[in-house]
XYZ file of C-alpha atoms in Angstrom:
261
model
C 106.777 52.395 97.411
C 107.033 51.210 93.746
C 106.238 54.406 91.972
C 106.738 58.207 92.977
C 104.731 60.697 91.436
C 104.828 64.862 92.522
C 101.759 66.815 91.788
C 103.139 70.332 91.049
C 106.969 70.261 90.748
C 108.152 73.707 91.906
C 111.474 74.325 93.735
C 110.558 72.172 97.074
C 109.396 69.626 94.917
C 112.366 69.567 92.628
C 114.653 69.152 95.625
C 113.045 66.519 97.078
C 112.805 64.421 93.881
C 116.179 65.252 92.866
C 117.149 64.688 96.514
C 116.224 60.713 96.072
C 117.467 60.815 93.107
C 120.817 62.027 93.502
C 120.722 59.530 96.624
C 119.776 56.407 94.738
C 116.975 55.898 97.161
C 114.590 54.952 94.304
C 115.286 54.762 90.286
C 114.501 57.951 88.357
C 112.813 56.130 86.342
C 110.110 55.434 88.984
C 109.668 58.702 89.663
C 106.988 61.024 88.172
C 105.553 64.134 87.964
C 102.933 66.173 86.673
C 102.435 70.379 86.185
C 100.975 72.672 84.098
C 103.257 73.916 82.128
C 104.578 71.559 80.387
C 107.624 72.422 78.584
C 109.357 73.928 81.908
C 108.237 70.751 83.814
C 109.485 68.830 80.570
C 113.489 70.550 81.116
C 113.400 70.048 84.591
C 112.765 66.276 84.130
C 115.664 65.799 81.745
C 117.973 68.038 83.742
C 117.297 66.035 86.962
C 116.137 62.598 85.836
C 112.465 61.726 86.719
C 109.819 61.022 83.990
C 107.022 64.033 83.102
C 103.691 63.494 82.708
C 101.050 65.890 80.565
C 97.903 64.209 82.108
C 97.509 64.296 85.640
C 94.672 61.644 86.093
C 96.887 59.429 84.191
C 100.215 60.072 86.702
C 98.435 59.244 89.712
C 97.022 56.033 88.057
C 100.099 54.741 87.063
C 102.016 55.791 90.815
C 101.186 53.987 94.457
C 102.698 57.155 95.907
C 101.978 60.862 95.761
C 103.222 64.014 96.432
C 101.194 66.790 96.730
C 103.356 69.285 95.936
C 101.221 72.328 94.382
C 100.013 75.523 95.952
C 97.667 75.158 98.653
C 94.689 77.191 96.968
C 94.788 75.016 93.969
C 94.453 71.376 95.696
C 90.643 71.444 96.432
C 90.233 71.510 92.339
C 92.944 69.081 92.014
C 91.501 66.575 94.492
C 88.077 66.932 93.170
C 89.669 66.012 89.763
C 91.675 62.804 91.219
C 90.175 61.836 93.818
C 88.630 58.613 93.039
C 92.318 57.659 91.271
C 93.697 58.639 94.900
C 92.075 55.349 96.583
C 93.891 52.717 97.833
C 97.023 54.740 97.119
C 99.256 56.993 99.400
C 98.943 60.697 100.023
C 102.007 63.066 100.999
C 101.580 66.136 101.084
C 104.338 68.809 101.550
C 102.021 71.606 101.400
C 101.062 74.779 104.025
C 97.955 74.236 105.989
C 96.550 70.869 104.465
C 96.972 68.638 107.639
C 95.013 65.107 107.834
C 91.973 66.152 109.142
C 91.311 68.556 106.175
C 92.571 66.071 103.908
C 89.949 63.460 105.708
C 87.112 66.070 104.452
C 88.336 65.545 100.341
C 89.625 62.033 100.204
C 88.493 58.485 99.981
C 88.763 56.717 103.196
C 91.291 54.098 101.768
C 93.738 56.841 100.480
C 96.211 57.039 103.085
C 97.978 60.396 104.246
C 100.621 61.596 105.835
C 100.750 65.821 106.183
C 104.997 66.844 105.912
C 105.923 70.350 106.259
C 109.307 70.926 104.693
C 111.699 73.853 104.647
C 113.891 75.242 101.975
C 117.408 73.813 103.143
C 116.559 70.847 101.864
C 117.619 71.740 98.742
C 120.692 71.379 99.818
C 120.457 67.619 102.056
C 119.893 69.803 105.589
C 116.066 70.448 105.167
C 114.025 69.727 108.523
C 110.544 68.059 107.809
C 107.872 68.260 110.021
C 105.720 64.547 109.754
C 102.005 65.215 111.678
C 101.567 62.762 114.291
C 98.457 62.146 113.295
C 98.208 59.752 109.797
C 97.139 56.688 108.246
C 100.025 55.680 106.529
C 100.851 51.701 106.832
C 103.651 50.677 109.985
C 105.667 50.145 106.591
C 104.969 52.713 104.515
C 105.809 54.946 107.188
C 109.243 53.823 107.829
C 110.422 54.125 104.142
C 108.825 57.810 103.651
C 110.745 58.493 106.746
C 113.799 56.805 105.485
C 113.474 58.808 102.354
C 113.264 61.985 104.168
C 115.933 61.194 106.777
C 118.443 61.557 103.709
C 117.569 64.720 102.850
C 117.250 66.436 106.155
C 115.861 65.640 110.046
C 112.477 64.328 109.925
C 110.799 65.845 113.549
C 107.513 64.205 114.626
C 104.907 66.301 115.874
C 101.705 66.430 117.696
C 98.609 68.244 115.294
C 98.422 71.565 117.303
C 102.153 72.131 117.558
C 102.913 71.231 113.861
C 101.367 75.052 113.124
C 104.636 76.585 116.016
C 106.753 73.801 114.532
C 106.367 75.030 111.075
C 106.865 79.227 112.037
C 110.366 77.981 113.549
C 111.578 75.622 110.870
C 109.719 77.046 107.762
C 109.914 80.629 108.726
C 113.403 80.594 110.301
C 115.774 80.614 107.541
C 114.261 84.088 106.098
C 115.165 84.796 109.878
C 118.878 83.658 110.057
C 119.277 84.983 106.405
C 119.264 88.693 107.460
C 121.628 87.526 110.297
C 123.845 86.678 107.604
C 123.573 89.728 105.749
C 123.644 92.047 108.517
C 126.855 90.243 109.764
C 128.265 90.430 106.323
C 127.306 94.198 106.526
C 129.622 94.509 109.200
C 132.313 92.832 107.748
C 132.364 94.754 104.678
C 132.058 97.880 106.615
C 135.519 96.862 108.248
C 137.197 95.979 104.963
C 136.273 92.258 104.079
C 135.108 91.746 100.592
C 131.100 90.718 100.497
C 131.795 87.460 99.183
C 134.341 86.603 102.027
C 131.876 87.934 104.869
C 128.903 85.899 103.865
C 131.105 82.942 103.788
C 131.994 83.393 107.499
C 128.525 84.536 108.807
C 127.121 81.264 106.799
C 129.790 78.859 107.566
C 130.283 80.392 111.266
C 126.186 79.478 111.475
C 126.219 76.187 110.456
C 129.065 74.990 112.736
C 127.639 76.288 115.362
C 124.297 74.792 114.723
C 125.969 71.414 113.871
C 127.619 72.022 117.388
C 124.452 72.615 119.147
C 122.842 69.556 117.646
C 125.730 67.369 118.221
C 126.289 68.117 121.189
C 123.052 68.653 122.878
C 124.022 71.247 125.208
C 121.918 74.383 126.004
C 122.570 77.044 123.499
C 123.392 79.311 126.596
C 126.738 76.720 127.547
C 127.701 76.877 124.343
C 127.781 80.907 124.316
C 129.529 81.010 127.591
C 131.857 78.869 126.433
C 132.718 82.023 123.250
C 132.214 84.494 126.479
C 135.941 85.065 128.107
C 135.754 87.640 131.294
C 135.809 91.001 129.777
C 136.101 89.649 126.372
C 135.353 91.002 122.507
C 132.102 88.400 122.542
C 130.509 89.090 126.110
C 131.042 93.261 125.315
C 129.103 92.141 121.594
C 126.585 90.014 123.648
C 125.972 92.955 126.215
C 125.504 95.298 122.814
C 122.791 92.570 121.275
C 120.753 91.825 124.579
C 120.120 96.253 125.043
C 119.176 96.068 121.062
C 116.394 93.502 122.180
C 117.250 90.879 120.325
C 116.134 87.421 121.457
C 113.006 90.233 122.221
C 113.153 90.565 118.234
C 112.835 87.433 117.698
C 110.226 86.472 120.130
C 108.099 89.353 118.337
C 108.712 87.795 114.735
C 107.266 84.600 116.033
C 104.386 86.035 117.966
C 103.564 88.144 114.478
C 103.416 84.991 112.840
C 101.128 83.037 114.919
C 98.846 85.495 116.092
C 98.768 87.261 112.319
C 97.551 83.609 111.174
């Protein structure tokens, strides 16, 4: 891709952008974007880098590349504005619910697209971003978008009907692991640690262990026997978790999610 350009830049979008950025994976100056306000979209460009744009018509002219970045309601009126510019040119799009066959319904034939679903730790280079199997992006084209997302995150390909269970895990998750965190830090601070001190150890103990698991590849149930000495601290703090229901919890919190949607 020559030129970048992000329709809607809120937080996801301003970590990818400032993601390649900071990353040198393409020139700031080749990368756009385009919202309606203005004068916030105006200080986020010359905090991070890229270049803003006040018409949108005229961003996606000017760009071979797009991100459709903007609330999911709003793109129907935002494709019926664009989408003769969108021909010939690329389509990504990082938003809920839009996969490629409802994009097929709105677009030009020749506009290719590729359906992502991101999560919020990429903001900080550890996202995970969901690419649907299913897309017409070029054998090239798709090995740079990859590329691009590889450095901010893991880019997981999935099959059309599991990229809706694939999103609930990844997308949904950290609001998950983020009362972990809390609760944990709860504890600590109930036992004397300072707040600040216990939500360093819950986070930092998480991602370790996660980096662990994913290094490693072994079943998350080696790894916690491995924590589990006979009549140890952990296996007595195990034994408390599994009669709280807890992996029962979190089966619940999934099953909410996909049969509430």
């Amino acid at each position: 891709m020559q030129k970048l350009g992000f329709i809607g830049m809120g937080n996801m979008a301003i970590a990818i952008a400032a993601g390649i950025i900071d990353n040198r994976l393409m020139d700031a100056r080749d990368i756009y974007a385009y919202a309606p306000h203005y004068d916030k979209l105006k200080a986020n460009a010359e905090r991070i880098g890229f270049i803003a744009y006040q018409s949108l018509t005229d961003m996606v002219i000017e760009c071979d590349t797009l991100v459709m970045a903007c609330k999911p309601y709003q793109i129907e009126g935002v494709l019926s504005e664009i989408r003769d510019a969108l021909a010939g040119k690329t389509l990504l799009s990082v938003a809920s619910g839009w996969d490629y066959d409802t994009y097929a319904q709105y677009v030009d034939a020749t506009t290719r697209v590729q359906f992502i679903m991101p999560n919020t730790p990429a903001k900080v280079g550890e996202g995970v971003f969901l690419f649907e199997e299913k897309n017409s992006l070029m054998t090239d084209e798709q090995q740079e978008v990859v590329q691009i997302f590889e450095a901010l995150g893991r880019v997981v390909v999935l099959p059309s009907n599991l990229m809706k269970i694939g999103g609930v895990i990844s997308g949904c998750g950290p609001a998950f692991i983020d009362l972990v965190i809390e609760a944990l830090g709860d504890a600590g601070v109930k036992y004397g640690l300072p707040r600040a001190q216990a939500y360093q150890l819950a986070s930092q103990m998480i991602l370790g262990s996660a980096k662990l698991q994913l290094q490693t590849e072994e079943h998350p149930g080696v790894l916690k026997d491995q924590v589990c000495s006979p009549a140890g601290t952990t296996i007595r703090g195990v034994g408390a978790l599994e009669r709280a229901g807890l992996r029962a919890a979190f089966l619940d919190a999934i099953d909410a999610i996909m049969i509430g949607s």
